[in-house]
PDB file of C-alpha atoms in Angstrom:
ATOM      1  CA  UNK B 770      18.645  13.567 -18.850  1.00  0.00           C
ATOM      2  CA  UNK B 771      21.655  11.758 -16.583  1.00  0.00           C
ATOM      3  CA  UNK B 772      21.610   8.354 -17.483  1.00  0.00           C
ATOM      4  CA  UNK B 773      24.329   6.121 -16.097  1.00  0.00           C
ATOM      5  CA  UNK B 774      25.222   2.332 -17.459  1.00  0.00           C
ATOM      6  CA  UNK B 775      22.576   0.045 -15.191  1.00  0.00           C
ATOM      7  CA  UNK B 776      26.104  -2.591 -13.866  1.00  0.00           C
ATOM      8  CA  UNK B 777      26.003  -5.419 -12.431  1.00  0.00           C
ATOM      9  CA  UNK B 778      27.310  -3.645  -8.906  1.00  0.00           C
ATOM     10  CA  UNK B 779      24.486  -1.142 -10.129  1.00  0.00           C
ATOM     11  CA  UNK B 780      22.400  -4.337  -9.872  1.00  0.00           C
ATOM     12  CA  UNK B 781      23.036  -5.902  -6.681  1.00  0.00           C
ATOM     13  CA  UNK B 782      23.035  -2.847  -5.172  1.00  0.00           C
ATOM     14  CA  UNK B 783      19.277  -2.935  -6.305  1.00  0.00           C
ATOM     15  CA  UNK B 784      18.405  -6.353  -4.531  1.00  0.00           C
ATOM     16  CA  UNK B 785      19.812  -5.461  -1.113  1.00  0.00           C
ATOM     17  CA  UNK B 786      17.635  -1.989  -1.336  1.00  0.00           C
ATOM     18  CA  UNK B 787      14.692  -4.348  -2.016  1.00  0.00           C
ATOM     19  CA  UNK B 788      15.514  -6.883   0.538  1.00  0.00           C
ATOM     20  CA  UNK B 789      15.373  -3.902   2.676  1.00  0.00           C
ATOM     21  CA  UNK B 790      12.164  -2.684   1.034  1.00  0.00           C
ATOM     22  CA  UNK B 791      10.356  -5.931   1.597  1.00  0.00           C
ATOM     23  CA  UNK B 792      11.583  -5.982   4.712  1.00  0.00           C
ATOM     24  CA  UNK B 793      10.463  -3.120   5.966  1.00  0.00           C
ATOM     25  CA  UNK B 794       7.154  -3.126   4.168  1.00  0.00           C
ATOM     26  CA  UNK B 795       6.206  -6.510   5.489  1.00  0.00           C
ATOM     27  CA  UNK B 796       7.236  -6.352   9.349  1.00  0.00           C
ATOM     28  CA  UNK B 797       5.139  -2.663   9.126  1.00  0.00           C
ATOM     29  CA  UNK B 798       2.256  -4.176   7.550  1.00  0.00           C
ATOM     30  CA  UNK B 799       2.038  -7.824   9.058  1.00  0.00           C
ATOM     31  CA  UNK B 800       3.369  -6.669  12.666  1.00  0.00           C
ATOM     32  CA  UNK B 801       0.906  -8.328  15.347  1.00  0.00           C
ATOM     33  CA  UNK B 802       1.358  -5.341  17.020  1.00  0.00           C
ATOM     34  CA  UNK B 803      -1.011  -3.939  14.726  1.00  0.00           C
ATOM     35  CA  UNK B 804      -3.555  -6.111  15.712  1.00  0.00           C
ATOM     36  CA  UNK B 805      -4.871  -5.436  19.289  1.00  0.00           C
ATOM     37  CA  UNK B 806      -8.362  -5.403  18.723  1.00  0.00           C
ATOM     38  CA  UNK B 807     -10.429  -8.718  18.249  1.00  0.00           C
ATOM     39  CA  UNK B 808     -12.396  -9.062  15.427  1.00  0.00           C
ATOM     40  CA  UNK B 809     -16.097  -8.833  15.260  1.00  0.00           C
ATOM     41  CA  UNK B 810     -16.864  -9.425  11.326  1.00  0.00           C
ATOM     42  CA  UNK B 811     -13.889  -9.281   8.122  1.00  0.00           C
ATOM     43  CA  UNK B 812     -15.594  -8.407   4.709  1.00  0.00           C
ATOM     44  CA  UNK B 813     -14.654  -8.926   0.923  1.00  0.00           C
ATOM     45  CA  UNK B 814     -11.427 -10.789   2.385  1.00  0.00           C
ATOM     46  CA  UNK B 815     -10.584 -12.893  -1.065  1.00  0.00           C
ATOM     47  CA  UNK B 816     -10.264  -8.666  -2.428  1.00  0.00           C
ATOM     48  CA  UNK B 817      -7.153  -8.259  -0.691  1.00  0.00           C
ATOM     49  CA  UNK B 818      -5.563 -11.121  -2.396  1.00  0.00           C
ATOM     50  CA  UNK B 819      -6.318  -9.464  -5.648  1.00  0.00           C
ATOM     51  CA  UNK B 820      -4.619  -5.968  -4.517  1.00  0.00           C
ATOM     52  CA  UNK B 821      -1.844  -8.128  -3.211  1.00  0.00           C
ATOM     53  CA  UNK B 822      -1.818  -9.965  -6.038  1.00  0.00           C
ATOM     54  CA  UNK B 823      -1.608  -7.028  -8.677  1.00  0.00           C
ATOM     55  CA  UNK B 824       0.662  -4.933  -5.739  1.00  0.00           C
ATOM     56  CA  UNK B 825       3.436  -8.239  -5.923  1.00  0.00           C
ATOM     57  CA  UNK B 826       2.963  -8.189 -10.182  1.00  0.00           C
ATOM     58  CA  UNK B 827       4.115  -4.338 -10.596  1.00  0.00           C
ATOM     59  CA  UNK B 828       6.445  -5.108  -8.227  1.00  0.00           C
ATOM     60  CA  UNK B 829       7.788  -7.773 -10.628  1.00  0.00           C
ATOM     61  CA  UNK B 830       7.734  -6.322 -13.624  1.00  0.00           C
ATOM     62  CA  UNK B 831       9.310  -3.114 -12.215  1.00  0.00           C
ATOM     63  CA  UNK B 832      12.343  -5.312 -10.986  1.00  0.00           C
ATOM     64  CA  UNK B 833      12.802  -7.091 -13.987  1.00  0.00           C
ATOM     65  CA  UNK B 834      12.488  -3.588 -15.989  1.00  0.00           C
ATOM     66  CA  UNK B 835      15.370  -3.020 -14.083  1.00  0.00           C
ATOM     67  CA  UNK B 836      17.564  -5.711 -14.344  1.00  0.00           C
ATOM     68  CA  UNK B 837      16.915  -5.896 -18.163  1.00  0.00           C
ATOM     69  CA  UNK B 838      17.625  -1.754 -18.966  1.00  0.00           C
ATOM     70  CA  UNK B 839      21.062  -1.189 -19.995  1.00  0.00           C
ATOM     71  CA  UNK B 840      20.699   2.404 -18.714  1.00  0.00           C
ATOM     72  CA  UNK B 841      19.062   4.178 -16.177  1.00  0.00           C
ATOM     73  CA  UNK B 842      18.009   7.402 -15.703  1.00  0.00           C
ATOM     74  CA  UNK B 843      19.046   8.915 -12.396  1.00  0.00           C
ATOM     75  CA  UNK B 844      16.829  11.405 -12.217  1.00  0.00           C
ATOM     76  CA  UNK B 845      13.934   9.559 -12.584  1.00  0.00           C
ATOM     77  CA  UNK B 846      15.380   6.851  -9.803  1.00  0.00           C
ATOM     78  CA  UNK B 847      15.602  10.052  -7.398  1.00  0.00           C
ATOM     79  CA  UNK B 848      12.359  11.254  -8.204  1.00  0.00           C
ATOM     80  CA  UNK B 849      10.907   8.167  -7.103  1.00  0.00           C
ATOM     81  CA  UNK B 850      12.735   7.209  -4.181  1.00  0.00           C
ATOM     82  CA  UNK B 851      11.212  10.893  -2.989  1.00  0.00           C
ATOM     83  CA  UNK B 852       7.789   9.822  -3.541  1.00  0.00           C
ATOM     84  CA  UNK B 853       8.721   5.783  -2.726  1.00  0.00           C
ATOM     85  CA  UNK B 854       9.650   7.944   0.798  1.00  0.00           C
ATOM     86  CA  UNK B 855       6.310   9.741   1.049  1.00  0.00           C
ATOM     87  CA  UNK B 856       4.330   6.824   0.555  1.00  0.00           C
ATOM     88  CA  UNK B 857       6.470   4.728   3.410  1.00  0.00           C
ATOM     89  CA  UNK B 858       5.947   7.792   5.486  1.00  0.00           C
ATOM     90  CA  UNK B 859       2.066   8.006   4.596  1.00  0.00           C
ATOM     91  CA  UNK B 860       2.138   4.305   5.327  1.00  0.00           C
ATOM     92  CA  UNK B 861       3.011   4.548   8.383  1.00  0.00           C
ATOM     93  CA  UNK B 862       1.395   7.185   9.507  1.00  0.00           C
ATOM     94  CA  UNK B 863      -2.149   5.699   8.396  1.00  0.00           C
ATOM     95  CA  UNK B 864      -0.959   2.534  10.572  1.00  0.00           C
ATOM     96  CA  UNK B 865       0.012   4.562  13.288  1.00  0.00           C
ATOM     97  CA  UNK B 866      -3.409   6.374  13.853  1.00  0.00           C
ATOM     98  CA  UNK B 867      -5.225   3.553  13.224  1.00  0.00           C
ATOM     99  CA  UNK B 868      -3.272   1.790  16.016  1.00  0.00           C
ATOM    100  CA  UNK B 869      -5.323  -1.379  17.161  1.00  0.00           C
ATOM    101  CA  UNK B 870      -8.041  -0.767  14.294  1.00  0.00           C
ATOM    102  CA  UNK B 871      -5.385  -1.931  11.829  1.00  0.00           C
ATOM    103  CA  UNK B 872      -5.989  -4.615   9.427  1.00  0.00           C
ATOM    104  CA  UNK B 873      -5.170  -5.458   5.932  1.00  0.00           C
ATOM    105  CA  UNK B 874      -8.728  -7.223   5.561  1.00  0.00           C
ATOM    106  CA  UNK B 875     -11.926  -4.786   5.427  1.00  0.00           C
ATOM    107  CA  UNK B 876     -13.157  -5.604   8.656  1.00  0.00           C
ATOM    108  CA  UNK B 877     -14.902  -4.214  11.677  1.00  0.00           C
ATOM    109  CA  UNK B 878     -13.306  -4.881  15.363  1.00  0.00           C
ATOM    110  CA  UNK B 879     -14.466  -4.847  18.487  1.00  0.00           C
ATOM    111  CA  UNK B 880     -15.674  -1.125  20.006  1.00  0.00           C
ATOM    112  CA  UNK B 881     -14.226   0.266  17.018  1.00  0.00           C
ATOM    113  CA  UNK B 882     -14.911   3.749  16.332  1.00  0.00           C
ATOM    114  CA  UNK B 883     -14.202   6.466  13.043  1.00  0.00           C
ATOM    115  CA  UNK B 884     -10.741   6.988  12.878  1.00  0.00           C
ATOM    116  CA  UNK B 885     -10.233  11.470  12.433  1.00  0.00           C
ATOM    117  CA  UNK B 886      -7.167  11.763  14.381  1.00  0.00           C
ATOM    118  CA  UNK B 887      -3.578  11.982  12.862  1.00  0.00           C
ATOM    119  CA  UNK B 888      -3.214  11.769   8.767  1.00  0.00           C
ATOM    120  CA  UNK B 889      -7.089  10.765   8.480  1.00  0.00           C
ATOM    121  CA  UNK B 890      -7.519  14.496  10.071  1.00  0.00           C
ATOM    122  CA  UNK B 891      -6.470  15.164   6.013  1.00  0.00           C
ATOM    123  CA  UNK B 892      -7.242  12.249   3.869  1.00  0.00           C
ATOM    124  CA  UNK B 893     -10.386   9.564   3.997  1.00  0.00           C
ATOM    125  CA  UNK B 894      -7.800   6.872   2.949  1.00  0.00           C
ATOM    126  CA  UNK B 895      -4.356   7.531   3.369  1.00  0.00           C
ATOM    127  CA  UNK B 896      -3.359   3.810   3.166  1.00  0.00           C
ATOM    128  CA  UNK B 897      -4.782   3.337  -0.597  1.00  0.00           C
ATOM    129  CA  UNK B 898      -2.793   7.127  -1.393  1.00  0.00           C
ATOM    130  CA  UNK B 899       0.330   5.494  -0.021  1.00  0.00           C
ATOM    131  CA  UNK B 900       0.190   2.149  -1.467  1.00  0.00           C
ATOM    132  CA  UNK B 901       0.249   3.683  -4.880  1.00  0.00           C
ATOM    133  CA  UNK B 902       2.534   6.243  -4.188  1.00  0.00           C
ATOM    134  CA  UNK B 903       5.183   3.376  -2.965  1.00  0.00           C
ATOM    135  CA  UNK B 904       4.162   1.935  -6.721  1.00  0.00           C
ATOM    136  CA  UNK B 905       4.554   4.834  -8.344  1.00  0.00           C
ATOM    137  CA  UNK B 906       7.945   5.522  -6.587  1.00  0.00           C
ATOM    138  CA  UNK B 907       8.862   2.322  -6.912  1.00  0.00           C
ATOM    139  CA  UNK B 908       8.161   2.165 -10.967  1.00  0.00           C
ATOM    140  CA  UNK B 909      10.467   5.292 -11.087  1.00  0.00           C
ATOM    141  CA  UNK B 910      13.463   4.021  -9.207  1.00  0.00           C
ATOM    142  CA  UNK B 911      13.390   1.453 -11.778  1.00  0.00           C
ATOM    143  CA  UNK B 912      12.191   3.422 -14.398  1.00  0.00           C
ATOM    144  CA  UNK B 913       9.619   0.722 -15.504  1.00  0.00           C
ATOM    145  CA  UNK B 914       6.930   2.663 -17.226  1.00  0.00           C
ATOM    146  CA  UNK B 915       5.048  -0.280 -17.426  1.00  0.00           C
ATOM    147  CA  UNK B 916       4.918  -0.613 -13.768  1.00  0.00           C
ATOM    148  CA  UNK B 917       3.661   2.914 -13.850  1.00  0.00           C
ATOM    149  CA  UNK B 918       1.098   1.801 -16.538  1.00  0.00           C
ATOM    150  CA  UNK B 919       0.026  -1.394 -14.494  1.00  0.00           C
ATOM    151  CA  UNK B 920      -0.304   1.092 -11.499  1.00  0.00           C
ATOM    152  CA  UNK B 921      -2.672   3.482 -12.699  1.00  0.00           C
ATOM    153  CA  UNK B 922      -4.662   0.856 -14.924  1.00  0.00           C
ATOM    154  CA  UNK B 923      -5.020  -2.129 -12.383  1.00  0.00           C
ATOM    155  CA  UNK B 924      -4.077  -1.142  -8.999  1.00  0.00           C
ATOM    156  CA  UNK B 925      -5.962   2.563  -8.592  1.00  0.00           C
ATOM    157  CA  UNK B 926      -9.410   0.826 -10.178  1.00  0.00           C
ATOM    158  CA  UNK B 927      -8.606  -1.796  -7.728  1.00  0.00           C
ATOM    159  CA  UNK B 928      -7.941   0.231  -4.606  1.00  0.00           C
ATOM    160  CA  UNK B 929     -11.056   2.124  -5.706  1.00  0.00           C
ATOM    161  CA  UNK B 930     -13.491  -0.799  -5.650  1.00  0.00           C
ATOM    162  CA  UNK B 931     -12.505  -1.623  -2.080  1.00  0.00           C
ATOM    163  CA  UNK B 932     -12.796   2.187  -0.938  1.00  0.00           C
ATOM    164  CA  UNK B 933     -16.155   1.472  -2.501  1.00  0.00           C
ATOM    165  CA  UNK B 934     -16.257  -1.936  -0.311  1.00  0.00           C
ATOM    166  CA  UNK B 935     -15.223  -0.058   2.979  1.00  0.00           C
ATOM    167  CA  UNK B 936     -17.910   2.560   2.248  1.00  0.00           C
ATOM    168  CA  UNK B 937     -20.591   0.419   1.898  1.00  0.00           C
ATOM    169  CA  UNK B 938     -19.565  -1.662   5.140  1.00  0.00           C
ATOM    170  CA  UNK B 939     -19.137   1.437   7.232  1.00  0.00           C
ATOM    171  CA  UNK B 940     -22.753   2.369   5.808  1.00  0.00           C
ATOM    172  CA  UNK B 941     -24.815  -1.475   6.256  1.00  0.00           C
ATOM    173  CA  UNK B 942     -23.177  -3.516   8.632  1.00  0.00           C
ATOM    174  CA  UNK B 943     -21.940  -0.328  10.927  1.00  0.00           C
ATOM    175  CA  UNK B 944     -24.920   0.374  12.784  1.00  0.00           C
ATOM    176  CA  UNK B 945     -25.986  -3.699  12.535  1.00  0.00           C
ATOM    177  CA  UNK B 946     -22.841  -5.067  14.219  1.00  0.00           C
ATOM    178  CA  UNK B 947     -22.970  -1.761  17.047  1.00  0.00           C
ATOM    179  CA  UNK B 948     -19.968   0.506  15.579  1.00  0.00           C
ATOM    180  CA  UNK B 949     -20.015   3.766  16.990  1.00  0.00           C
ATOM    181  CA  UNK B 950     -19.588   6.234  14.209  1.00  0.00           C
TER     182      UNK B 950
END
């Protein structure tokens, strides 16, 4: 396997790509544009700060895998900035068709109706797949296997309980609260 010595260029070179990361992961996600539609009733909402939570955590220990290897493997780092790259892409595409209907909470919006167009033609939740692939490609890229670990151990089960959450909201409160399905 190509491993090269992790340097300190090798390092800040690191933090700007993750300035630029956060950057671009944040003004995607938290972008009012995003956020059209006025809000009728928001579910579960302390959940997200426990997928946030967890999400910042691999993060973390991914970085300071990084900073602490001596060497990195470069194949690894390229085979997750690929799938780091198909999760942004996913990202955004799951943002994209929901348009308005966005939100990072779990919660039902005025008029709002089943989203089928676009990547949810394909996938129920496209947002949860690319969330974990940008933690899986992150992991790689700094070849912290315990972000990988953290990933599938804490953030799939929780990712999976609010799939479960959505579910069940789209199933009780739907019809209650007048969402056309």
């Amino acid at each position: 396997m190509l491993e090269i010595e992790n340097s300190s260029a090798l390092k800040v070179a690191f933090v700007l790509f993750l300035v630029l990361l956060v950057l671009e992961r944040v003004t995607n996600t938290f972008n009012d544009r995003n956020q059209p539609k006025r809000t009728r009733k928001v579910f579960h909402k302390g959940f997200f700060y426990a997928l946030l939570g967890s999400y910042l955590t691999i993060i973390s220990i991914s970085v300071f895998s990084f900073v602490t290897s001596e060497r990195i493997s470069v194949l690894i780092s390229w085979l997750g900035a690929a799938v780091l790259l198909m999760g942004i892409i996913c990202r955004r595409s799951a943002i994209a068709s929901l348009n308005g209907y966005w939100s990072i909470f779990i919660e039902i919006k005025e008029n709002q109706q089943i989203v089928r167009n676009g990547i949810y033609r394909y996938f129920k939740h496209p947002y949860y797949t690319a969330v974990v692939l940008e933690l899986i490609g992150f992991s790689l890229i700094c070849n912290s296997y315990w972000g990988l670990i953290l990933t599938a151990t804490v953030q799939v089960p929780l990712l999976l309980i609010r799939v479960h959450y959505e579910n069940r909201v789209l199933e009780v409160y739907g019809r209650r609260l007048g969402f056309n399905q």
